[in-house]
XYZ file of C-alpha atoms in Angstrom:
665
model
C 37.122 44.610 180.537
C 34.752 42.998 178.053
C 31.528 44.276 176.571
C 29.116 45.487 179.229
C 25.746 43.761 179.391
C 22.609 45.844 179.739
C 19.230 45.156 181.267
C 17.248 45.651 184.460
C 19.476 44.888 187.454
C 18.006 43.383 190.592
C 18.616 45.087 193.906
C 20.186 42.831 196.483
C 17.084 41.442 198.270
C 15.747 40.211 194.921
C 19.171 39.178 193.609
C 19.733 37.062 196.727
C 16.598 35.044 195.995
C 17.937 34.207 192.530
C 21.557 33.462 193.521
C 21.252 29.653 193.583
C 19.385 29.723 190.294
C 22.186 31.705 188.612
C 24.868 29.435 190.085
C 23.134 26.317 188.776
C 22.665 27.789 185.307
C 26.268 28.987 185.357
C 27.455 25.439 186.026
C 25.365 24.144 183.124
C 26.900 26.747 180.812
C 30.360 25.770 182.048
C 29.637 22.123 181.291
C 28.484 23.101 177.798
C 31.820 24.847 177.289
C 33.654 21.834 178.716
C 31.970 19.381 176.381
C 32.588 21.589 173.380
C 36.110 22.846 174.060
C 37.970 20.400 176.314
C 39.841 19.035 173.303
C 40.291 22.393 171.579
C 43.743 22.964 170.105
C 45.301 26.211 168.906
C 48.357 26.446 166.662
C 50.474 28.656 168.894
C 50.418 30.656 172.082
C 48.978 34.157 171.784
C 48.978 36.806 174.465
C 47.834 40.318 175.208
C 48.420 43.072 177.732
C 46.000 45.480 179.385
C 47.205 48.927 180.433
C 44.992 51.155 182.570
C 45.286 54.948 182.752
C 44.166 57.637 185.151
C 42.982 60.758 183.313
C 44.186 63.851 185.141
C 43.490 67.540 184.487
C 46.131 70.105 185.395
C 45.271 73.609 186.631
C 48.683 75.163 186.119
C 47.804 78.622 187.427
C 46.592 77.177 190.724
C 49.199 74.410 191.001
C 46.450 71.833 191.273
C 45.762 68.544 189.563
C 42.421 66.761 189.572
C 40.936 63.568 188.270
C 38.955 64.174 185.100
C 35.600 62.392 184.955
C 35.429 62.615 181.152
C 35.879 58.930 180.347
C 32.673 58.833 178.274
C 33.599 61.980 176.332
C 37.066 60.652 175.549
C 35.743 57.282 174.366
C 33.141 59.037 172.223
C 35.832 61.237 170.671
C 37.899 58.145 169.893
C 34.895 56.410 168.325
C 34.073 59.438 166.145
C 37.623 59.932 164.873
C 37.325 59.433 161.103
C 40.938 58.365 160.659
C 40.575 55.718 163.373
C 37.247 54.593 161.912
C 38.912 54.066 158.530
C 41.356 51.761 160.306
C 38.439 49.742 161.651
C 37.604 51.640 164.844
C 39.006 51.384 168.355
C 36.106 51.492 170.873
C 34.254 48.135 170.816
C 31.699 49.357 173.362
C 30.553 52.159 171.049
C 31.127 50.865 167.530
C 31.502 47.747 165.436
C 35.249 47.272 165.293
C 36.690 45.787 162.105
C 40.277 44.652 162.245
C 42.292 45.860 159.261
C 45.592 47.500 158.326
C 47.929 48.262 161.198
C 45.158 47.441 163.667
C 44.914 50.415 165.968
C 44.759 49.813 169.729
C 41.436 49.249 171.459
C 40.072 51.415 174.273
C 37.588 50.298 176.912
C 35.737 51.861 179.867
C 36.706 50.964 183.410
C 35.062 51.207 186.832
C 36.138 54.791 187.496
C 34.930 57.608 185.246
C 38.512 58.856 185.438
C 39.980 55.652 183.971
C 40.676 54.191 180.533
C 41.847 50.729 179.559
C 43.902 50.149 176.405
C 44.873 46.895 174.714
C 46.711 46.073 171.486
C 44.536 45.922 168.378
C 45.196 42.210 167.996
C 46.798 39.543 170.210
C 50.562 39.340 170.283
C 52.261 36.225 168.971
C 55.226 34.560 170.597
C 57.639 35.656 167.863
C 60.427 37.954 168.975
C 59.326 40.677 166.561
C 56.059 40.894 168.469
C 57.928 41.216 171.750
C 59.891 44.172 170.413
C 56.686 45.809 169.151
C 55.098 45.936 172.611
C 56.755 49.114 173.882
C 56.136 51.158 170.691
C 52.526 49.978 170.745
C 52.083 51.081 174.359
C 53.506 54.498 173.479
C 51.113 54.663 170.523
C 48.145 53.907 172.771
C 49.047 56.694 175.169
C 49.544 59.124 172.285
C 46.168 58.268 170.738
C 44.452 58.666 174.109
C 46.135 62.017 174.745
C 45.173 63.285 171.289
C 41.494 62.864 172.206
C 41.685 64.676 175.527
C 41.550 68.341 176.452
C 44.878 70.221 176.245
C 45.219 70.216 180.049
C 44.420 66.501 180.394
C 46.923 63.675 180.384
C 46.741 59.851 180.657
C 49.094 58.784 183.438
C 49.874 55.288 184.663
C 49.863 55.686 188.417
C 48.151 52.937 190.401
C 46.017 55.371 192.380
C 45.441 59.106 192.364
C 47.277 60.396 195.460
C 44.383 62.507 196.757
C 41.393 60.360 195.826
C 38.822 60.888 198.588
C 40.336 63.933 200.293
C 36.941 65.744 200.412
C 38.332 68.802 198.626
C 37.781 69.407 194.905
C 39.948 66.531 193.653
C 37.654 65.738 190.699
C 36.419 67.741 187.730
C 33.573 68.308 187.310
C 32.984 68.449 191.041
C 30.284 66.436 192.821
C 29.829 66.403 196.600
C 30.515 63.178 198.525
C 27.860 60.613 199.390
C 25.115 59.165 197.247
C 22.644 56.299 197.407
C 24.906 53.707 195.748
C 28.297 54.172 197.458
C 27.060 55.991 200.598
C 30.641 57.109 201.082
C 31.845 59.908 203.321
C 34.567 60.717 200.832
C 33.412 59.947 197.273
C 30.358 60.813 195.177
C 28.413 58.171 193.276
C 29.303 60.071 190.104
C 32.917 58.970 190.374
C 31.951 55.517 189.080
C 31.176 54.629 185.482
C 27.428 55.317 185.085
C 26.797 52.021 183.257
C 24.223 50.271 185.421
C 26.550 47.342 186.155
C 28.983 49.427 188.191
C 26.712 51.292 190.631
C 24.713 48.075 191.075
C 27.900 46.141 191.827
C 28.903 48.694 194.467
C 25.431 48.917 196.027
C 24.855 45.149 196.141
C 28.282 44.436 197.671
C 27.425 46.917 200.415
C 23.913 45.511 200.849
C 25.045 41.875 200.918
C 27.751 42.701 203.439
C 25.259 44.534 205.660
C 27.523 47.555 206.014
C 29.961 49.564 203.953
C 33.270 48.049 202.969
C 36.110 48.798 205.393
C 39.525 49.637 203.993
C 42.124 50.408 206.653
C 45.688 50.982 205.458
C 48.503 51.534 207.956
C 49.762 55.117 207.981
C 53.455 55.757 207.341
C 54.870 57.108 210.591
C 57.140 60.005 209.708
C 59.115 62.338 211.966
C 56.147 64.602 212.840
C 53.241 62.211 212.374
C 50.969 62.393 215.475
C 50.940 59.105 217.382
C 48.650 57.367 217.859
C 47.307 58.629 214.537
C 43.584 58.923 213.911
C 42.317 59.666 210.435
C 41.352 63.370 210.636
C 39.092 63.179 207.571
C 36.496 60.896 209.191
C 33.191 62.513 210.170
C 31.761 60.715 213.195
C 28.671 62.944 213.276
C 27.326 62.099 209.829
C 23.758 60.735 209.807
C 22.764 60.658 206.131
C 22.568 56.860 205.669
C 22.165 53.972 208.113
C 25.719 52.856 207.192
C 27.069 56.122 208.612
C 26.916 54.297 211.943
C 29.830 52.106 210.773
C 32.444 54.601 211.970
C 30.759 54.829 215.369
C 30.871 51.036 215.623
C 34.617 50.696 215.174
C 35.117 50.624 211.404
C 38.032 53.069 211.679
C 41.227 51.586 213.094
C 43.908 53.553 214.929
C 47.007 54.428 212.901
C 45.173 53.612 209.662
C 43.943 55.550 206.646
C 40.221 54.772 206.446
C 38.295 54.338 203.187
C 34.709 53.195 202.772
C 33.830 52.554 199.128
C 34.456 50.148 196.283
C 35.948 52.979 194.193
C 38.975 53.153 196.500
C 39.903 49.693 195.222
C 38.437 49.379 191.741
C 39.658 52.896 190.985
C 43.188 51.460 190.947
C 45.164 50.779 187.773
C 47.171 47.657 187.046
C 49.051 45.796 184.318
C 47.491 42.459 183.320
C 48.721 39.827 180.901
C 46.459 37.215 179.282
C 47.851 34.104 177.586
C 46.015 31.881 175.150
C 47.430 28.402 175.551
C 47.790 25.768 172.867
C 45.280 23.584 174.697
C 43.698 23.056 178.095
C 46.671 21.036 179.351
C 49.086 23.870 178.623
C 46.667 26.384 180.117
C 46.378 24.429 183.361
C 50.158 24.148 183.542
C 50.642 27.893 183.124
C 47.961 28.644 185.703
C 49.720 26.530 188.321
C 53.320 27.444 187.558
C 52.729 31.202 187.319
C 50.765 31.274 190.567
C 53.797 31.202 192.942
C 55.356 34.031 190.903
C 52.432 36.358 191.656
C 53.656 37.748 195.003
C 57.187 38.157 193.649
C 55.972 40.243 190.722
C 53.669 42.217 193.012
C 56.627 43.226 195.196
C 58.837 43.876 192.171
C 56.288 46.254 190.607
C 55.322 48.017 193.873
C 53.932 51.478 193.060
C 51.227 52.429 195.608
C 52.531 54.282 198.693
C 49.784 56.967 198.942
C 46.082 56.765 199.802
C 43.610 59.608 200.327
C 46.339 62.227 200.649
C 48.476 60.312 203.171
C 51.657 58.281 202.888
C 50.966 54.653 203.710
C 53.181 52.074 205.355
C 52.431 49.673 202.495
C 53.746 49.722 198.921
C 51.137 47.848 196.843
C 47.407 47.944 196.092
C 46.258 44.316 196.382
C 44.809 44.080 199.900
C 43.200 47.495 199.567
C 41.226 46.346 196.522
C 40.459 43.090 198.310
C 38.858 44.985 201.192
C 37.088 47.419 198.861
C 35.064 44.629 197.182
C 34.728 42.306 200.180
C 31.058 41.307 200.285
C 31.392 38.719 203.064
C 28.844 38.911 205.855
C 29.719 38.926 209.543
C 28.971 35.182 209.637
C 31.188 34.435 206.642
C 33.971 36.515 208.206
C 33.738 34.487 211.417
C 32.556 37.467 213.463
C 29.275 35.715 214.267
C 28.246 32.033 214.447
C 26.860 30.586 211.231
C 23.092 30.886 211.134
C 21.907 32.323 207.822
C 24.998 31.716 205.677
C 26.427 28.426 204.449
C 30.054 28.625 205.554
C 32.892 30.728 206.836
C 34.956 32.061 203.924
C 38.638 32.797 204.679
C 39.278 35.205 201.776
C 37.601 38.087 199.992
C 36.448 37.444 196.435
C 39.448 39.573 195.418
C 42.351 37.539 196.771
C 45.266 35.292 195.992
C 44.592 31.888 194.429
C 43.357 29.001 196.531
C 43.593 26.158 193.998
C 45.985 24.324 191.711
C 44.436 22.712 188.630
C 47.130 20.989 186.554
C 47.087 17.187 186.195
C 50.818 17.177 186.840
C 52.180 14.183 188.804
C 54.410 16.636 190.658
C 51.338 18.290 192.207
C 51.217 16.905 195.731
C 48.151 16.979 197.953
C 50.302 18.741 200.544
C 50.420 21.796 198.257
C 46.649 22.262 198.398
C 44.847 24.794 200.587
C 43.656 22.943 203.725
C 40.985 25.607 204.332
C 39.504 25.489 200.822
C 35.732 25.949 200.789
C 33.894 24.106 198.010
C 30.249 23.794 197.016
C 30.142 20.006 197.029
C 26.770 19.816 195.279
C 27.992 21.882 192.322
C 31.263 19.974 192.279
C 29.280 16.748 192.021
C 27.332 18.111 189.063
C 30.563 19.066 187.275
C 32.002 15.590 187.828
C 28.785 14.018 186.578
C 29.261 16.102 183.450
C 32.704 14.614 182.887
C 34.987 17.200 184.462
C 37.953 15.859 186.423
C 38.162 16.324 190.190
C 40.851 19.045 190.204
C 39.095 21.362 187.787
C 35.686 20.634 189.291
C 37.091 21.599 192.693
C 38.461 24.849 191.271
C 35.165 26.002 189.788
C 33.101 24.717 192.713
C 35.289 26.882 194.925
C 34.663 29.973 192.798
C 30.934 29.237 192.891
C 30.677 29.477 196.674
C 30.160 33.191 196.016
C 26.864 34.851 195.233
C 26.345 36.568 191.880
C 26.294 40.283 192.648
C 24.758 41.803 189.520
C 21.808 39.904 188.039
C 19.760 41.251 185.151
C 16.103 40.329 185.244
C 16.033 39.643 181.505
C 18.679 36.907 181.871
C 16.495 34.791 184.174
C 13.886 33.829 181.591
C 15.653 31.051 179.701
C 18.854 29.064 180.044
C 20.850 29.517 176.837
C 23.717 27.029 176.636
C 25.174 28.910 173.675
C 25.931 31.830 176.009
C 28.230 32.229 179.018
C 26.458 35.066 180.861
C 25.602 33.169 184.052
C 28.981 31.468 184.208
C 30.800 34.777 183.673
C 28.645 36.411 186.335
C 30.505 34.323 188.916
C 33.799 33.814 187.080
C 34.401 37.514 186.371
C 33.681 38.629 189.947
C 36.192 36.221 191.463
C 39.216 38.494 191.179
C 42.081 36.169 192.084
C 45.691 36.833 191.184
C 45.435 34.169 188.466
C 42.342 33.485 186.380
C 41.680 30.391 184.274
C 39.386 31.321 181.384
C 37.473 28.766 179.288
C 36.941 29.605 175.612
C 33.866 31.639 174.674
C 31.510 30.322 172.030
C 33.618 31.145 169.008
C 36.011 29.222 166.829
C 39.076 31.403 167.218
C 39.643 31.705 170.985
C 41.255 29.008 173.098
C 41.869 28.329 176.786
C 43.333 31.390 178.469
C 45.167 32.306 181.647
C 45.283 35.798 183.177
C 48.258 36.970 185.232
C 46.792 39.735 187.413
C 49.012 40.787 190.342
C 51.347 43.362 188.768
C 51.104 47.080 189.545
C 50.981 49.517 186.653
C 54.293 51.312 186.080
C 54.899 54.982 185.343
C 56.486 54.516 181.904
C 55.699 52.464 178.840
C 59.243 51.103 178.931
C 58.657 49.592 182.369
C 55.244 48.189 181.467
C 56.691 46.627 178.331
C 59.612 45.187 180.305
C 57.403 43.427 182.843
C 55.024 42.198 180.140
C 57.853 40.748 178.053
C 59.493 39.195 181.098
C 56.342 37.283 182.053
C 55.920 36.081 178.459
C 59.494 34.804 178.391
C 58.979 33.097 181.751
C 56.062 31.154 180.274
C 58.293 30.047 177.418
C 60.945 28.846 179.852
C 58.318 27.021 181.953
C 56.980 25.107 178.975
C 60.347 24.540 177.296
C 62.182 23.235 180.360
C 59.150 21.744 182.155
C 59.929 23.895 185.187
C 58.349 23.252 188.560
C 57.621 26.211 190.854
C 55.084 24.462 193.107
C 54.958 25.549 196.738
C 52.053 25.052 199.145
C 49.240 27.482 198.394
C 49.375 28.687 201.995
C 52.915 29.926 201.328
C 51.776 31.887 198.276
C 49.048 33.435 200.427
C 51.662 34.372 203.018
C 53.942 35.743 200.307
C 51.156 38.021 199.068
C 50.946 39.553 202.536
C 54.717 39.985 202.653
C 54.694 41.767 199.280
C 52.663 44.624 200.790
C 55.366 45.679 203.222
C 57.358 48.803 202.556
C 60.443 48.024 200.438
C 59.598 44.319 200.591
C 61.453 43.852 197.309
C 64.790 44.434 199.037
C 64.053 43.922 202.741
C 61.890 40.825 202.931
C 62.130 37.154 201.987
C 59.566 34.995 200.212
C 58.921 31.269 200.201
C 60.081 29.841 196.880
C 60.931 26.460 195.460
C 64.628 25.594 195.674
C 64.922 23.330 192.624
C 62.688 24.110 189.623
C 64.101 21.440 187.344
C 62.480 18.094 186.531
C 64.172 15.087 188.071
C 65.104 13.643 184.676
C 67.545 14.925 182.088
C 66.056 17.408 179.644
C 66.775 18.305 176.093
C 64.793 20.727 173.970
C 63.685 20.956 170.396
C 62.814 24.215 168.682
C 60.356 24.648 165.868
C 62.692 27.251 164.433
C 59.983 29.778 163.621
C 57.929 30.853 166.591
C 60.724 30.795 169.119
C 58.927 28.115 171.123
C 61.021 25.339 172.547
C 59.307 22.225 173.892
C 60.537 19.239 175.879
C 61.595 16.306 173.750
C 60.737 13.845 176.532
C 57.247 12.424 176.475
C 57.142 10.837 179.929
C 56.146 12.920 182.915
C 58.402 13.251 185.962
C 57.647 11.033 188.930
C 55.548 12.173 191.851
C 57.961 13.709 194.389
C 58.486 12.140 197.788
C 60.002 13.365 201.023
C 58.980 16.233 203.284
C 57.332 19.114 201.405
C 59.131 21.545 203.693
C 62.448 20.496 202.151
C 61.325 21.664 198.712
C 61.221 25.409 199.419
C 62.943 28.041 201.511
C 62.849 31.768 202.203
C 64.614 33.767 199.488
C 65.065 37.431 198.679
C 63.544 38.769 195.466
C 67.114 39.279 194.250
C 67.820 35.559 194.721
C 64.566 34.591 193.001
C 65.149 36.866 190.011
C 68.939 36.816 189.669
C 69.840 33.527 191.343
C 71.532 32.466 194.541
C 75.281 32.863 194.737
C 76.792 29.611 195.854
C 79.982 27.593 195.548
C 77.857 24.632 194.435
C 75.131 24.174 191.850
C 72.508 23.647 194.542
C 71.226 27.236 194.687
C 68.150 28.483 192.864
C 69.281 29.499 189.364
C 67.174 32.676 189.117
C 64.272 33.515 186.826
C 66.251 35.802 184.541
C 69.046 33.229 184.062
C 66.335 30.673 183.238
C 64.933 33.056 180.626
C 68.433 33.587 179.238
C 68.909 29.823 179.024
C 65.698 29.634 177.035
C 66.906 32.401 174.708
C 70.182 30.512 174.271
C 68.211 27.455 173.185
C 66.392 29.196 170.331
C 67.508 31.153 167.314
C 67.632 34.813 168.397
C 69.639 37.339 166.413
C 72.120 39.569 168.204
C 70.152 42.780 167.724
C 66.978 41.264 169.171
C 68.920 39.762 172.058
C 70.366 43.177 172.880
C 66.908 44.748 172.858
C 65.540 42.057 175.143
C 68.535 42.585 177.440
C 67.333 46.165 178.101
C 64.087 44.838 179.520
C 65.653 41.995 181.475
C 68.232 44.425 182.862
C 65.471 46.563 184.376
C 63.990 43.498 186.084
C 67.372 42.421 187.430
C 68.257 45.852 188.783
C 64.886 46.321 190.449
C 65.327 42.972 192.174
C 68.830 43.789 193.370
C 67.851 47.239 194.616
C 70.145 48.979 192.151
C 67.018 50.611 190.696
C 64.078 51.700 192.827
C 60.485 50.575 192.605
C 57.879 53.187 191.740
C 56.671 53.102 195.343
C 60.114 53.961 196.707
C 60.586 56.761 194.190
C 57.155 58.288 194.925
C 57.726 58.130 198.684
C 61.146 59.753 198.276
C 59.717 62.488 196.024
C 57.068 63.358 198.605
C 59.458 63.340 201.564
C 61.930 65.531 199.670
C 59.342 68.140 198.648
C 59.703 71.567 200.249
C 56.006 71.692 201.139
C 55.956 68.296 202.855
C 55.776 68.635 206.649
C 57.201 65.202 207.567
C 53.739 64.437 208.952
C 52.500 61.859 206.386
C 50.218 64.426 204.671
C 50.443 64.702 200.871
C 49.028 68.171 200.218
C 47.684 69.653 196.997
C 50.945 71.301 195.914
C 52.943 68.134 196.604
C 50.386 66.124 194.641
C 50.514 68.574 191.719
C 54.303 68.485 191.510
C 54.335 64.691 191.859
C 51.874 64.146 189.012
C 53.698 66.714 186.849
C 56.919 64.822 187.505
C 55.201 61.576 186.532
C 54.057 63.186 183.276
C 57.597 64.346 182.523
C 59.091 60.941 183.338
C 56.517 59.322 181.048
C 57.695 61.529 178.188
C 61.450 61.497 178.862
C 61.920 58.014 180.393
C 65.320 58.950 181.785
C 66.615 60.358 178.505
C 68.229 63.759 178.970
C 66.700 64.156 182.409
C 67.685 63.258 185.940
C 64.032 62.903 186.929
C 63.213 59.295 187.724
C 66.770 58.100 187.127
C 66.581 56.124 190.390
C 63.822 53.980 188.816
C 65.005 53.795 185.232
C 68.726 54.393 185.257
C 70.342 56.591 182.632
C 69.255 55.647 179.152
């Protein structure tokens, strides 16, 4: 999360009146960026990771664990640390950070007051030394964070807190549920970061929608789970806010865990990777080619089987966050005929991608989303400004949304040296890939965010998945790989990834042949580890039925390759990475270290090692206090989070705890 703007936010009725104005100014700022940076070149690919923590507080004597709402105190302690200040500082939101020496990690606020975000002190390079520094750096970040917490607090990397919203005292300090901004039955307003952007974002999403957000997650039906199951935590007799009528109007679905606030989604942790490409062409290529991998990596990193103190039938967070920030009106959802709104919008603003943007001849029109909604007027303005049709379509699609948080001070003058209006729309389109134009500085290039992965319990796992995605990008660019499938299939794959144990039980649409249709040879620069195609010509536009280009595959087949008597099967992502490593100069010791990370990926895909979601579900169901009724009680939650803390420290070394996820190390 970047620096947080300040000012006087407009409540939704006033913000709505200014929405078109902000969109138009945002397009003009985008065109200013385009004119300035479309030919921008960087020397080499850089990348960075973002790790998000939940801060928990243990009450050992009572066998309870709570979320600690001390984000601000922890960040202040980090900013005041004299040793860290001598190294240049580590909290950009509270101090002027100067990069020097070893470059300590950076810490940032997040939506929840119980969350922290940590990033490396400087971008990683593509060199193999940098890859091997990722895990130690992640461990260092966690250690620094822990050193600035209370003795009973700990930074854990669970996607969600198992008992968030249970109505008991699951937070410290305690605040009662409800409040003017969230108007939730289950959560207080104080659970969100108090910076004005966050409560305004939550309130304006609710106001624009015309009701509270509705998050319904299927309950896991265990041996003694009542059936049909009705969420016992819902109060149908609450009359504090007009939106309390939602539950009496059918917001709660049978056999579903019901949640009603943005914090149930944006209070989730994830692992994100951002790449800075050499130029816009490379950035557009990475955006397109990584997009079909999103659902696969979502299933492979599954780690979210509990919501609001109940076991869920799903394993990942994505759709829950999507529903928690869904600001679409009844007309935009298709529940009512269009009258006041401009169009029906098929997806939430937090959703899987709907566009491809690379000017690759292999990109067929049949791959495009047939239901894509575009603001044609804004698209026309972008094309007038010199932007090509594909990229203009992409941004004109993002700009069908309304800006949610508008500061009054920003409406006075259009400043083309800033990006505030553009980022207002860009940063609140939370798709599983994000294409990021350069800001107004000399050092930053075109960037691509890979956003679908779930946070993992240990730093080893988070490093493994980060490194794997980086190596995939190297293989894509070196071998000119082609992973295109129709966008509708990626959308379908994202739904499939939510299913319990999807990583081993379900199949995903994936391209059968990733190789270009011409012979390839590679040249290496010998220093950065980057291998690039020697051929200059692009492959021809493919012909034949699109349906023949992809098929349903297991995650094991996608990651490890299809076993076949011929060479026709998909080679597997890890074998492709290993082919890339074979093509560059990697010493034996480094190759062995990288093999540890790739081995984790391979074994998760094959089912030899469990996902975090499977391990958590098994832990709960094996606990002596669990009643086989889907309820995750306080003692079960305490023991689970304590186990997570121990696994984080031991990582399978000298302990049997978590060995199903990590193996014996």
